[in-house]
Amino acid sequence: MNAIPSSMRANVRLKRGKEKPILRGHPWVFSGAIASLDREVEPGTGCAVCDAGGTILGHGYYNPHASIAVRMLTRGNTLFTGELLRRRLEKAAASRASILADDTSACRLVNSEGDFIPGLIVDRYGDGLCIQITTAGMERWREAVLSHLDALIKPSFVYERSDAEERAREQCEPRNRCGPVQGRIPAPLHVLENGIRYLVDLAAGQKTGMFLDQRENRRLFRHYAAERVVADCFAYTGGFSLNALAGGARAVRSIDASVRALDWAKENRRLNGYAAPDADFVDADVFDFLRNCTDRYSMVVLDPPKFARSSRDVPKACRGYKDINLVSMRNMEPGGILFTFSCSQAIDTKLFRQVVFAAAADSGRDVQLLHVLSQPPDHPVNVSHREGEYLKGLVLRVL
């Protein structure tokens, strides 16, 4: 796909003063910032974005149905072309070369706005790829993306997981597109992360099959685990549990409300040569488990799913974060280590810290901050797009 001809592009004019975020490099134009559109267009149509005086600020793609009406692709008069897409994919892949090593075979290759290709996620699993397209605009570039990835990476397989909830808001067609695109996917599919083997289910796993954004945080968790009794809350497939065992933990309990996830976690333990007794796996709501727990743990990780899907959910989410952190701190052994996370984009780093510190103040315990955590380098953030910094984490010592 080459550049979109000017006759096929829409012209979006912003309200006066609304150009400032775009001039600073923010990649989103919200519908409320738009003064006019020169014609009606289909979702994903290419567009030029102009200030109130008609000066072109850049180019992107427009969606009349989405609150994020335009996602910017370029600045100034530069057009987004197939060649520019290829160069951005090439740069993104090259920047991950140092992550893939003998002990790690999975990482994120393209991180949407963080790699200046909004609407596209590409994850590498061994010799293959899993792609996810989340916007109507990037849907129009799908064939070009696949062609460039094939030439750049030469993957043994490509699987597509374009089923994210954003596609409904974008009115993408088809709503879901999941399945093999090319090649044969190994069954079972195993990958390495920092020397630990994981079973990956591209069809049914969260995100594109695995939470790759916690790789470095799991490794740090391993560092603290020696001789500790560990509770892995919201364990999913047991990534933190495995790292605790690899770090020499005395006992590890994995807690999750999904029986299927716990079965998967058991299989991952066996895959790495660890015993997987049923008593180490608790099928329970984590809030109920923590409130009713009589055992004391010397290390706890709280890695919950997204509590706030929008700004409307923030007050309730903050109560949830405070609740689980408060009860965890109260029940920890003196000197215990707490890893606590939020993956809610609507909860920024400052607010998350305030909530956790309020829980510490109410716990009656002395608490020390040891580390401030985020997502790893293969999940880069455009510094003009703070919304891309969705993963927040703190490591605390509870005295």
mmCIF file of C-alpha atoms in Angstrom:
data_model
loop_
_atom_site.group_PDB
_atom_site.id
_atom_site.type_symbol
_atom_site.label_atom_id
_atom_site.label_comp_id
_atom_site.label_asym_id
_atom_site.label_seq_id
_atom_site.Cartn_x
_atom_site.Cartn_y
_atom_site.Cartn_z
ATOM 1 C CA MET A 1 0.000 0.000 0.000
ATOM 2 C CA ASN A 2 1.436 3.395 -1.000
ATOM 3 C CA ALA A 3 0.523 6.819 0.356
ATOM 4 C CA ILE A 4 -3.184 7.611 0.305
ATOM 5 C CA PRO A 5 -3.924 9.982 -2.632
ATOM 6 C CA SER A 6 -4.875 13.488 -1.538
ATOM 7 C CA SER A 7 -8.248 13.107 -3.256
ATOM 8 C CA MET A 8 -9.058 10.238 -0.883
ATOM 9 C CA ARG A 9 -7.869 11.966 2.308
ATOM 10 C CA ALA A 10 -10.154 13.860 4.636
ATOM 11 C CA ASN A 11 -9.207 17.263 6.011
ATOM 12 C CA VAL A 12 -9.708 17.678 9.753
ATOM 13 C CA ARG A 13 -9.609 21.214 11.146
ATOM 14 C CA LEU A 14 -9.086 21.673 14.882
ATOM 15 C CA LYS A 15 -10.657 24.215 17.182
ATOM 16 C CA ARG A 16 -8.443 27.135 18.115
ATOM 17 C CA GLY A 17 -5.943 26.160 20.819
ATOM 18 C CA LYS A 18 -6.462 22.420 20.357
ATOM 19 C CA GLU A 19 -3.344 22.095 18.232
ATOM 20 C CA LYS A 20 -0.971 22.351 21.215
ATOM 21 C CA PRO A 21 -0.900 18.636 22.165
ATOM 22 C CA ILE A 22 -0.310 17.680 18.523
ATOM 23 C CA LEU A 23 2.557 20.157 18.220
ATOM 24 C CA ARG A 24 4.089 18.540 21.317
ATOM 25 C CA GLY A 25 3.845 15.121 19.668
ATOM 26 C CA HIS A 26 0.734 13.640 21.250
ATOM 27 C CA PRO A 27 -0.686 11.036 18.821
ATOM 28 C CA TRP A 28 -4.397 11.419 19.615
ATOM 29 C CA VAL A 29 -7.002 13.948 18.525
ATOM 30 C CA PHE A 30 -10.217 13.653 20.515
ATOM 31 C CA SER A 31 -13.535 14.260 18.806
ATOM 32 C CA GLY A 32 -14.230 17.310 20.974
ATOM 33 C CA ALA A 33 -11.133 19.053 19.605
ATOM 34 C CA ILE A 34 -12.396 18.999 16.015
ATOM 35 C CA ALA A 35 -14.036 22.081 14.498
ATOM 36 C CA SER A 36 -14.830 20.635 11.086
ATOM 37 C CA LEU A 37 -14.373 17.773 8.661
ATOM 38 C CA ASP A 38 -14.531 18.491 4.944
ATOM 39 C CA ARG A 39 -16.604 15.408 4.107
ATOM 40 C CA GLU A 40 -18.145 12.269 5.556
ATOM 41 C CA VAL A 41 -15.737 9.336 5.590
ATOM 42 C CA GLU A 42 -15.569 5.689 6.574
ATOM 43 C CA PRO A 43 -13.760 4.573 9.765
ATOM 44 C CA GLY A 44 -10.007 4.452 9.241
ATOM 45 C CA THR A 45 -9.848 6.951 6.382
ATOM 46 C CA GLY A 46 -6.533 8.789 6.038
ATOM 47 C CA CYS A 47 -6.619 12.461 6.918
ATOM 48 C CA ALA A 48 -4.632 15.663 7.129
ATOM 49 C CA VAL A 49 -4.950 17.457 10.474
ATOM 50 C CA CYS A 50 -4.875 21.264 10.361
ATOM 51 C CA ASP A 51 -4.929 23.976 12.990
ATOM 52 C CA ALA A 52 -7.720 26.557 13.076
ATOM 53 C CA GLY A 53 -5.913 28.632 10.458
ATOM 54 C CA GLY A 54 -5.544 25.753 8.014
ATOM 55 C CA THR A 55 -1.844 24.954 8.564
ATOM 56 C CA ILE A 56 -1.190 21.224 8.266
ATOM 57 C CA LEU A 57 0.059 19.752 11.549
ATOM 58 C CA GLY A 58 0.433 16.178 10.347
ATOM 59 C CA HIS A 59 -1.350 13.158 8.942
ATOM 60 C CA GLY A 60 -3.204 10.284 10.537
ATOM 61 C CA TYR A 61 -6.376 8.278 10.178
ATOM 62 C CA TYR A 62 -9.877 9.345 11.173
ATOM 63 C CA ASN A 63 -12.760 7.469 12.754
ATOM 64 C CA PRO A 64 -16.139 9.225 13.100
ATOM 65 C CA HIS A 65 -17.344 6.657 15.649
ATOM 66 C CA ALA A 66 -14.463 6.816 18.133
ATOM 67 C CA SER A 67 -13.784 9.296 20.934
ATOM 68 C CA ILE A 68 -10.164 9.208 19.767
ATOM 69 C CA ALA A 69 -11.166 10.565 16.386
ATOM 70 C CA VAL A 70 -7.689 10.795 14.853
ATOM 71 C CA ARG A 71 -4.549 8.801 15.524
ATOM 72 C CA MET A 72 -1.538 10.668 14.212
ATOM 73 C CA LEU A 73 1.004 8.919 12.005
ATOM 74 C CA THR A 74 3.279 11.783 10.908
ATOM 75 C CA ARG A 75 4.075 15.419 11.605
ATOM 76 C CA GLY A 76 3.980 18.330 9.191
ATOM 77 C CA ASN A 77 3.654 17.554 5.499
ATOM 78 C CA THR A 78 5.170 14.067 5.731
ATOM 79 C CA LEU A 79 2.807 11.429 4.356
ATOM 80 C CA PHE A 80 2.441 7.964 5.843
ATOM 81 C CA THR A 81 3.482 5.505 3.142
ATOM 82 C CA GLY A 82 4.164 1.811 2.839
ATOM 83 C CA GLU A 83 7.884 2.569 2.859
ATOM 84 C CA LEU A 84 7.590 4.635 6.045
ATOM 85 C CA LEU A 85 5.655 1.777 7.639
ATOM 86 C CA ARG A 86 8.408 -0.644 6.607
ATOM 87 C CA ARG A 87 11.124 1.567 8.123
ATOM 88 C CA ARG A 88 9.248 1.896 11.408
ATOM 89 C CA LEU A 89 8.737 -1.864 11.600
ATOM 90 C CA GLU A 90 12.415 -2.402 10.837
ATOM 91 C CA LYS A 91 13.531 0.042 13.545
ATOM 92 C CA ALA A 92 11.175 -1.504 16.084
ATOM 93 C CA ALA A 93 12.417 -5.034 15.397
ATOM 94 C CA ALA A 94 16.083 -3.980 15.461
ATOM 95 C CA SER A 95 15.669 -2.283 18.848
ATOM 96 C CA ARG A 96 14.592 -5.615 20.387
ATOM 97 C CA ALA A 97 17.603 -7.592 19.154
ATOM 98 C CA SER A 98 19.390 -7.404 22.516
ATOM 99 C CA ILE A 99 16.346 -8.762 24.383
ATOM 100 C CA LEU A 100 16.119 -12.009 22.443
ATOM 101 C CA ALA A 101 18.890 -14.290 23.716
ATOM 102 C CA ASP A 102 19.646 -17.902 24.588
ATOM 103 C CA ASP A 103 17.479 -17.637 27.717
ATOM 104 C CA THR A 104 14.648 -15.489 26.253
ATOM 105 C CA SER A 105 12.707 -16.254 23.069
ATOM 106 C CA ALA A 106 9.609 -14.053 23.480
ATOM 107 C CA CYS A 107 9.172 -10.285 23.464
ATOM 108 C CA ARG A 108 7.107 -7.477 21.987
ATOM 109 C CA LEU A 109 8.345 -6.300 18.593
ATOM 110 C CA VAL A 110 5.858 -3.475 17.956
ATOM 111 C CA ASN A 111 4.121 -1.530 20.720
ATOM 112 C CA SER A 112 1.519 0.594 18.936
ATOM 113 C CA GLU A 113 1.923 4.315 19.755
ATOM 114 C CA GLY A 114 5.185 3.551 21.563
ATOM 115 C CA ASP A 115 6.699 2.596 18.203
ATOM 116 C CA PHE A 116 4.760 5.274 16.273
ATOM 117 C CA ILE A 117 2.477 2.715 14.598
ATOM 118 C CA PRO A 118 -0.820 3.271 16.455
ATOM 119 C CA GLY A 119 -3.211 0.348 16.396
ATOM 120 C CA LEU A 120 -0.601 -2.371 15.842
ATOM 121 C CA ILE A 121 0.805 -4.887 18.323
ATOM 122 C CA VAL A 122 3.321 -7.520 17.233
ATOM 123 C CA ASP A 123 4.681 -10.086 19.688
ATOM 124 C CA ARG A 124 7.393 -12.619 18.973
ATOM 125 C CA TYR A 125 7.050 -16.165 20.286
ATOM 126 C CA GLY A 126 10.077 -18.223 19.335
ATOM 127 C CA ASP A 127 10.391 -18.197 15.559
ATOM 128 C CA GLY A 128 6.829 -16.975 15.023
ATOM 129 C CA LEU A 129 4.722 -13.871 15.453
ATOM 130 C CA CYS A 130 1.345 -12.970 16.885
ATOM 131 C CA ILE A 131 -0.192 -9.746 15.588
ATOM 132 C CA GLN A 132 -3.068 -7.693 16.940
ATOM 133 C CA ILE A 133 -4.767 -4.826 15.096
ATOM 134 C CA THR A 134 -6.933 -2.637 17.315
ATOM 135 C CA THR A 135 -8.076 0.240 15.081
ATOM 136 C CA ALA A 136 -9.961 0.717 11.835
ATOM 137 C CA GLY A 137 -7.131 2.818 10.444
ATOM 138 C CA MET A 138 -4.484 0.145 10.948
ATOM 139 C CA GLU A 139 -6.900 -2.461 9.603
ATOM 140 C CA ARG A 140 -6.458 -0.756 6.226
ATOM 141 C CA TRP A 141 -2.711 -1.382 6.412
ATOM 142 C CA ARG A 142 -3.031 -5.042 7.460
ATOM 143 C CA GLU A 143 -1.779 -6.605 4.224
ATOM 144 C CA ALA A 144 1.173 -4.215 4.074
ATOM 145 C CA VAL A 145 2.048 -5.023 7.698
ATOM 146 C CA LEU A 146 1.998 -8.764 7.014
ATOM 147 C CA SER A 147 4.085 -8.370 3.864
ATOM 148 C CA HIS A 148 6.730 -6.237 5.575
ATOM 149 C CA LEU A 149 6.919 -8.524 8.624
ATOM 150 C CA ASP A 150 7.389 -11.539 6.384
ATOM 151 C CA ALA A 151 10.265 -9.823 4.586
ATOM 152 C CA LEU A 152 11.893 -8.432 7.746
ATOM 153 C CA ILE A 153 11.457 -11.318 10.210
ATOM 154 C CA LYS A 154 10.798 -14.360 8.007
ATOM 155 C CA PRO A 155 8.629 -15.908 10.746
ATOM 156 C CA SER A 156 7.905 -19.639 10.760
ATOM 157 C CA PHE A 157 4.280 -18.781 11.563
ATOM 158 C CA VAL A 158 1.982 -15.795 12.025
ATOM 159 C CA TYR A 159 -1.109 -15.919 14.227
ATOM 160 C CA GLU A 160 -3.623 -13.080 14.500
ATOM 161 C CA ARG A 161 -5.393 -12.095 17.738
ATOM 162 C CA SER A 162 -7.380 -9.076 16.567
ATOM 163 C CA ASP A 163 -10.084 -9.466 19.210
ATOM 164 C CA ALA A 164 -9.356 -6.570 21.583
ATOM 165 C CA GLU A 165 -12.316 -4.598 22.932
ATOM 166 C CA GLU A 166 -11.048 -1.475 21.141
ATOM 167 C CA ARG A 167 -12.191 -2.976 17.833
ATOM 168 C CA ALA A 168 -15.827 -2.716 18.921
ATOM 169 C CA ARG A 169 -15.429 0.976 19.765
ATOM 170 C CA GLU A 170 -13.702 1.515 16.427
ATOM 171 C CA GLN A 171 -16.434 -0.441 14.597
ATOM 172 C CA CYS A 172 -13.773 -2.537 12.884
ATOM 173 C CA GLU A 173 -14.874 -5.110 10.350
ATOM 174 C CA PRO A 174 -14.637 -7.946 11.023
ATOM 175 C CA ARG A 175 -15.175 -7.425 14.763
ATOM 176 C CA ASN A 176 -12.895 -10.355 15.600
ATOM 177 C CA ARG A 177 -10.231 -11.902 13.442
ATOM 178 C CA CYS A 178 -8.400 -14.719 15.191
ATOM 179 C CA GLY A 179 -6.503 -17.630 13.749
ATOM 180 C CA PRO A 180 -3.434 -18.706 11.795
ATOM 181 C CA VAL A 181 -2.342 -16.376 8.996
ATOM 182 C CA GLN A 182 0.625 -18.334 7.717
ATOM 183 C CA GLY A 183 2.767 -21.316 8.648
ATOM 184 C CA ARG A 184 2.100 -24.017 11.206
ATOM 185 C CA ILE A 185 1.962 -23.182 14.899
ATOM 186 C CA PRO A 186 3.813 -25.695 17.100
ATOM 187 C CA ALA A 187 1.570 -27.662 19.430
ATOM 188 C CA PRO A 188 2.396 -27.247 22.219
ATOM 189 C CA LEU A 189 4.105 -23.881 21.818
ATOM 190 C CA HIS A 190 6.819 -23.264 24.414
ATOM 191 C CA VAL A 191 8.933 -20.131 24.905
ATOM 192 C CA LEU A 192 11.777 -19.160 27.219
ATOM 193 C CA GLU A 193 11.829 -16.096 29.454
ATOM 194 C CA ASN A 194 14.943 -15.540 31.547
ATOM 195 C CA GLY A 195 15.614 -19.271 31.431
ATOM 196 C CA ILE A 196 12.103 -20.352 32.465
ATOM 197 C CA ARG A 197 9.901 -22.272 30.049
ATOM 198 C CA TYR A 198 6.280 -21.258 29.474
ATOM 199 C CA LEU A 199 3.421 -22.915 27.652
ATOM 200 C CA VAL A 200 1.743 -20.351 25.364
ATOM 201 C CA ASP A 201 -1.794 -20.602 23.999
ATOM 202 C CA LEU A 202 -2.105 -18.009 21.245
ATOM 203 C CA ALA A 203 -5.818 -18.666 20.800
ATOM 204 C CA ALA A 204 -6.990 -18.546 24.415
ATOM 205 C CA GLY A 205 -4.273 -16.750 26.379
ATOM 206 C CA GLN A 206 -4.620 -13.197 27.675
ATOM 207 C CA LYS A 207 -3.402 -10.411 25.379
ATOM 208 C CA THR A 208 -1.635 -12.251 22.543
ATOM 209 C CA GLY A 209 -0.939 -15.342 24.648
ATOM 210 C CA MET A 210 1.299 -14.159 27.496
ATOM 211 C CA PHE A 211 1.885 -11.103 29.700
ATOM 212 C CA LEU A 212 5.217 -10.140 28.165
ATOM 213 C CA ASP A 213 5.202 -6.756 29.913
ATOM 214 C CA GLN A 214 6.116 -8.283 33.301
ATOM 215 C CA ARG A 215 9.329 -9.985 32.135
ATOM 216 C CA GLU A 216 11.807 -7.745 33.975
ATOM 217 C CA ASN A 217 9.583 -7.449 37.047
ATOM 218 C CA ARG A 218 9.345 -11.241 37.281
ATOM 219 C CA ARG A 219 13.132 -11.431 37.184
ATOM 220 C CA LEU A 220 13.397 -8.906 40.031
ATOM 221 C CA PHE A 221 10.827 -10.946 41.979
ATOM 222 C CA ARG A 222 13.141 -13.956 41.660
ATOM 223 C CA HIS A 223 15.954 -11.909 43.218
ATOM 224 C CA TYR A 224 14.002 -11.444 46.476
ATOM 225 C CA ALA A 225 12.494 -14.931 46.748
ATOM 226 C CA ALA A 226 15.146 -17.031 48.506
ATOM 227 C CA GLU A 227 13.747 -18.893 51.542
ATOM 228 C CA ARG A 228 10.513 -16.915 51.480
ATOM 229 C CA VAL A 229 6.917 -18.132 51.706
ATOM 230 C CA VAL A 230 5.213 -16.583 48.696
ATOM 231 C CA ALA A 231 1.614 -15.733 47.747
ATOM 232 C CA ASP A 232 1.170 -15.080 44.021
ATOM 233 C CA CYS A 233 -2.188 -13.284 43.850
ATOM 234 C CA PHE A 234 -3.991 -13.091 40.504
ATOM 235 C CA ALA A 235 -1.458 -15.716 39.463
ATOM 236 C CA TYR A 236 -2.876 -16.432 35.996
ATOM 237 C CA THR A 237 -0.433 -18.979 34.520
ATOM 238 C CA GLY A 238 2.077 -18.661 37.346
ATOM 239 C CA GLY A 239 4.820 -16.412 35.984
ATOM 240 C CA PHE A 240 5.698 -14.873 39.342
ATOM 241 C CA SER A 241 5.309 -18.264 41.037
ATOM 242 C CA LEU A 242 7.843 -19.825 38.671
ATOM 243 C CA ASN A 243 10.336 -17.052 39.296
ATOM 244 C CA ALA A 244 9.890 -17.413 43.056
ATOM 245 C CA LEU A 245 10.656 -21.126 42.784
ATOM 246 C CA ALA A 246 13.655 -20.417 40.555
ATOM 247 C CA GLY A 247 14.859 -17.943 43.180
ATOM 248 C CA GLY A 248 14.762 -20.525 45.968
ATOM 249 C CA ALA A 249 11.450 -19.785 47.681
ATOM 250 C CA ARG A 250 10.579 -22.195 50.491
ATOM 251 C CA ALA A 251 6.901 -22.403 49.485
ATOM 252 C CA VAL A 252 4.773 -20.789 46.770
ATOM 253 C CA ARG A 253 0.995 -20.564 46.642
ATOM 254 C CA SER A 254 -0.742 -19.448 43.419
ATOM 255 C CA ILE A 255 -4.179 -17.849 43.831
ATOM 256 C CA ASP A 256 -6.567 -17.143 40.964
ATOM 257 C CA ALA A 257 -10.314 -17.233 40.305
ATOM 258 C CA SER A 258 -9.831 -19.182 37.060
ATOM 259 C CA VAL A 259 -9.512 -22.952 37.317
ATOM 260 C CA ARG A 260 -8.273 -23.049 33.742
ATOM 261 C CA ALA A 261 -5.481 -20.583 34.524
ATOM 262 C CA LEU A 262 -4.433 -22.600 37.572
ATOM 263 C CA ASP A 263 -4.300 -25.796 35.511
ATOM 264 C CA TRP A 264 -2.072 -23.918 33.107
ATOM 265 C CA ALA A 265 0.096 -22.735 36.023
ATOM 266 C CA LYS A 266 0.465 -26.346 37.196
ATOM 267 C CA GLU A 267 1.587 -27.398 33.735
ATOM 268 C CA ASN A 268 4.155 -24.597 33.677
ATOM 269 C CA ARG A 269 5.570 -25.799 36.998
ATOM 270 C CA ARG A 270 5.888 -29.351 35.704
ATOM 271 C CA LEU A 271 7.442 -28.060 32.500
ATOM 272 C CA ASN A 272 10.251 -26.561 34.599
ATOM 273 C CA GLY A 273 10.735 -29.597 36.821
ATOM 274 C CA TYR A 274 8.938 -28.309 39.921
ATOM 275 C CA ALA A 275 6.395 -30.269 41.920
ATOM 276 C CA ALA A 276 2.827 -29.014 41.549
ATOM 277 C CA PRO A 277 0.799 -30.272 44.546
ATOM 278 C CA ASP A 278 -2.853 -29.238 44.562
ATOM 279 C CA ALA A 279 -2.399 -27.443 47.894
ATOM 280 C CA ASP A 280 -0.167 -24.884 46.168
ATOM 281 C CA PHE A 281 -3.029 -23.751 43.910
ATOM 282 C CA VAL A 282 -6.039 -21.907 45.300
ATOM 283 C CA ASP A 283 -9.160 -21.345 43.196
ATOM 284 C CA ALA A 284 -10.576 -18.257 44.905
ATOM 285 C CA ASP A 285 -11.509 -14.619 44.556
ATOM 286 C CA VAL A 286 -8.313 -12.877 45.646
ATOM 287 C CA PHE A 287 -10.154 -10.262 47.723
ATOM 288 C CA ASP A 288 -11.926 -13.018 49.684
ATOM 289 C CA PHE A 289 -8.727 -15.029 50.010
ATOM 290 C CA LEU A 290 -6.782 -12.109 51.455
ATOM 291 C CA ARG A 291 -9.539 -11.063 53.862
ATOM 292 C CA ASN A 292 -9.972 -14.588 55.215
ATOM 293 C CA CYS A 293 -6.339 -15.676 55.116
ATOM 294 C CA THR A 294 -4.884 -16.912 58.413
ATOM 295 C CA ASP A 295 -1.463 -17.777 56.977
ATOM 296 C CA ARG A 296 1.329 -15.231 56.989
ATOM 297 C CA TYR A 297 3.498 -14.722 53.946
ATOM 298 C CA SER A 298 6.962 -13.229 53.703
ATOM 299 C CA MET A 299 6.477 -12.259 50.056
ATOM 300 C CA VAL A 300 3.322 -11.278 48.167
ATOM 301 C CA VAL A 301 2.685 -10.161 44.612
ATOM 302 C CA LEU A 302 -0.536 -8.370 43.641
ATOM 303 C CA ASP A 303 -0.884 -8.319 39.843
ATOM 304 C CA PRO A 304 -4.621 -7.790 39.276
ATOM 305 C CA PRO A 305 -6.444 -7.349 35.985
ATOM 306 C CA LYS A 306 -7.476 -3.870 34.897
ATOM 307 C CA PHE A 307 -9.676 -2.341 37.631
ATOM 308 C CA ALA A 308 -10.442 0.904 35.743
ATOM 309 C CA ARG A 309 -11.423 0.687 32.077
ATOM 310 C CA SER A 310 -12.274 4.390 31.925
ATOM 311 C CA SER A 311 -12.138 7.514 34.076
ATOM 312 C CA ARG A 312 -15.619 6.678 35.407
ATOM 313 C CA ASP A 313 -14.183 3.582 37.082
ATOM 314 C CA VAL A 314 -11.321 5.352 38.872
ATOM 315 C CA PRO A 315 -12.945 5.924 42.320
ATOM 316 C CA LYS A 316 -14.058 2.292 42.587
ATOM 317 C CA ALA A 317 -10.695 1.082 41.291
ATOM 318 C CA CYS A 318 -8.825 3.126 43.897
ATOM 319 C CA ARG A 319 -10.906 1.547 46.652
ATOM 320 C CA GLY A 320 -10.058 -1.878 45.251
ATOM 321 C CA TYR A 321 -6.332 -1.167 45.078
ATOM 322 C CA LYS A 322 -6.315 0.223 48.594
ATOM 323 C CA ASP A 323 -8.258 -2.759 49.954
ATOM 324 C CA ILE A 324 -5.980 -5.467 48.573
ATOM 325 C CA ASN A 325 -2.798 -3.612 49.506
ATOM 326 C CA LEU A 326 -4.017 -2.826 53.022
ATOM 327 C CA VAL A 327 -4.999 -6.380 53.875
ATOM 328 C CA SER A 328 -1.795 -7.738 52.320
ATOM 329 C CA MET A 329 0.395 -5.435 54.414
ATOM 330 C CA ARG A 330 -1.455 -6.272 57.617
ATOM 331 C CA ASN A 331 -1.008 -10.000 57.073
ATOM 332 C CA MET A 332 2.664 -10.055 56.061
ATOM 333 C CA GLU A 333 5.552 -11.350 58.125
ATOM 334 C CA PRO A 334 7.827 -8.599 59.470
ATOM 335 C CA GLY A 335 10.379 -7.818 56.785
ATOM 336 C CA GLY A 336 8.063 -9.134 54.090
ATOM 337 C CA ILE A 337 8.341 -7.973 50.486
ATOM 338 C CA LEU A 338 5.269 -6.751 48.576
ATOM 339 C CA PHE A 339 5.230 -6.362 44.789
ATOM 340 C CA THR A 340 2.079 -4.460 43.832
ATOM 341 C CA PHE A 341 0.924 -3.484 40.329
ATOM 342 C CA SER A 342 -1.744 -1.648 38.367
ATOM 343 C CA CYS A 343 -2.254 -2.091 34.627
ATOM 344 C CA SER A 344 -5.144 0.399 34.459
ATOM 345 C CA GLN A 345 -4.331 3.177 31.999
ATOM 346 C CA ALA A 346 -6.836 5.444 33.758
ATOM 347 C CA ILE A 347 -4.815 5.202 37.007
ATOM 348 C CA ASP A 348 -1.614 7.188 36.574
ATOM 349 C CA THR A 349 1.631 6.579 38.445
ATOM 350 C CA LYS A 350 1.065 9.420 40.910
ATOM 351 C CA LEU A 351 -2.432 8.267 41.851
ATOM 352 C CA PHE A 352 -1.390 4.629 42.208
ATOM 353 C CA ARG A 353 1.417 5.620 44.554
ATOM 354 C CA GLN A 354 -0.969 7.775 46.614
ATOM 355 C CA VAL A 355 -3.417 4.881 46.986
ATOM 356 C CA VAL A 356 -0.755 2.355 47.988
ATOM 357 C CA PHE A 357 0.883 4.779 50.411
ATOM 358 C CA ALA A 358 -2.521 5.482 51.985
ATOM 359 C CA ALA A 359 -2.923 1.735 52.495
ATOM 360 C CA ALA A 360 0.507 1.651 54.136
ATOM 361 C CA ALA A 361 -0.451 4.495 56.482
ATOM 362 C CA ASP A 362 -3.635 2.666 57.523
ATOM 363 C CA SER A 363 -1.941 -0.716 57.941
ATOM 364 C CA GLY A 364 -0.255 0.144 61.223
ATOM 365 C CA ARG A 365 3.049 -1.111 59.793
ATOM 366 C CA ASP A 366 6.250 0.701 58.909
ATOM 367 C CA VAL A 367 6.730 0.393 55.159
ATOM 368 C CA GLN A 368 9.735 1.153 52.953
ATOM 369 C CA LEU A 369 9.739 1.831 49.208
ATOM 370 C CA LEU A 370 12.436 -0.236 47.469
ATOM 371 C CA HIS A 371 11.679 0.020 43.733
ATOM 372 C CA VAL A 372 9.399 1.869 41.320
ATOM 373 C CA LEU A 373 8.550 -0.404 38.389
ATOM 374 C CA SER A 374 7.110 -0.016 34.914
ATOM 375 C CA GLN A 375 6.979 -1.911 31.640
ATOM 376 C CA PRO A 376 10.175 -3.235 29.991
ATOM 377 C CA PRO A 377 12.105 -1.732 27.046
ATOM 378 C CA ASP A 378 10.218 -3.779 24.456
ATOM 379 C CA HIS A 379 7.082 -1.882 25.565
ATOM 380 C CA PRO A 380 8.440 1.649 24.930
ATOM 381 C CA VAL A 381 6.408 4.772 25.630
ATOM 382 C CA ASN A 382 6.243 7.846 23.408
ATOM 383 C CA VAL A 383 7.171 10.541 25.939
ATOM 384 C CA SER A 384 4.441 12.796 24.522
ATOM 385 C CA HIS A 385 1.865 10.057 25.137
ATOM 386 C CA ARG A 386 1.766 9.387 28.872
ATOM 387 C CA GLU A 387 -1.261 7.145 28.383
ATOM 388 C CA GLY A 388 1.139 4.564 26.962
ATOM 389 C CA GLU A 389 2.718 4.100 30.393
ATOM 390 C CA TYR A 390 -0.043 1.820 31.622
ATOM 391 C CA LEU A 391 1.914 -0.593 33.864
ATOM 392 C CA LYS A 392 2.808 0.764 37.295
ATOM 393 C CA GLY A 393 4.478 -1.170 40.079
ATOM 394 C CA LEU A 394 5.983 -0.667 43.524
ATOM 395 C CA VAL A 395 8.181 -2.933 45.618
ATOM 396 C CA LEU A 396 7.748 -2.391 49.347
ATOM 397 C CA ARG A 397 9.304 -3.825 52.498
ATOM 398 C CA VAL A 398 6.760 -4.208 55.303
ATOM 399 C CA LEU A 399 8.432 -4.068 58.736
#
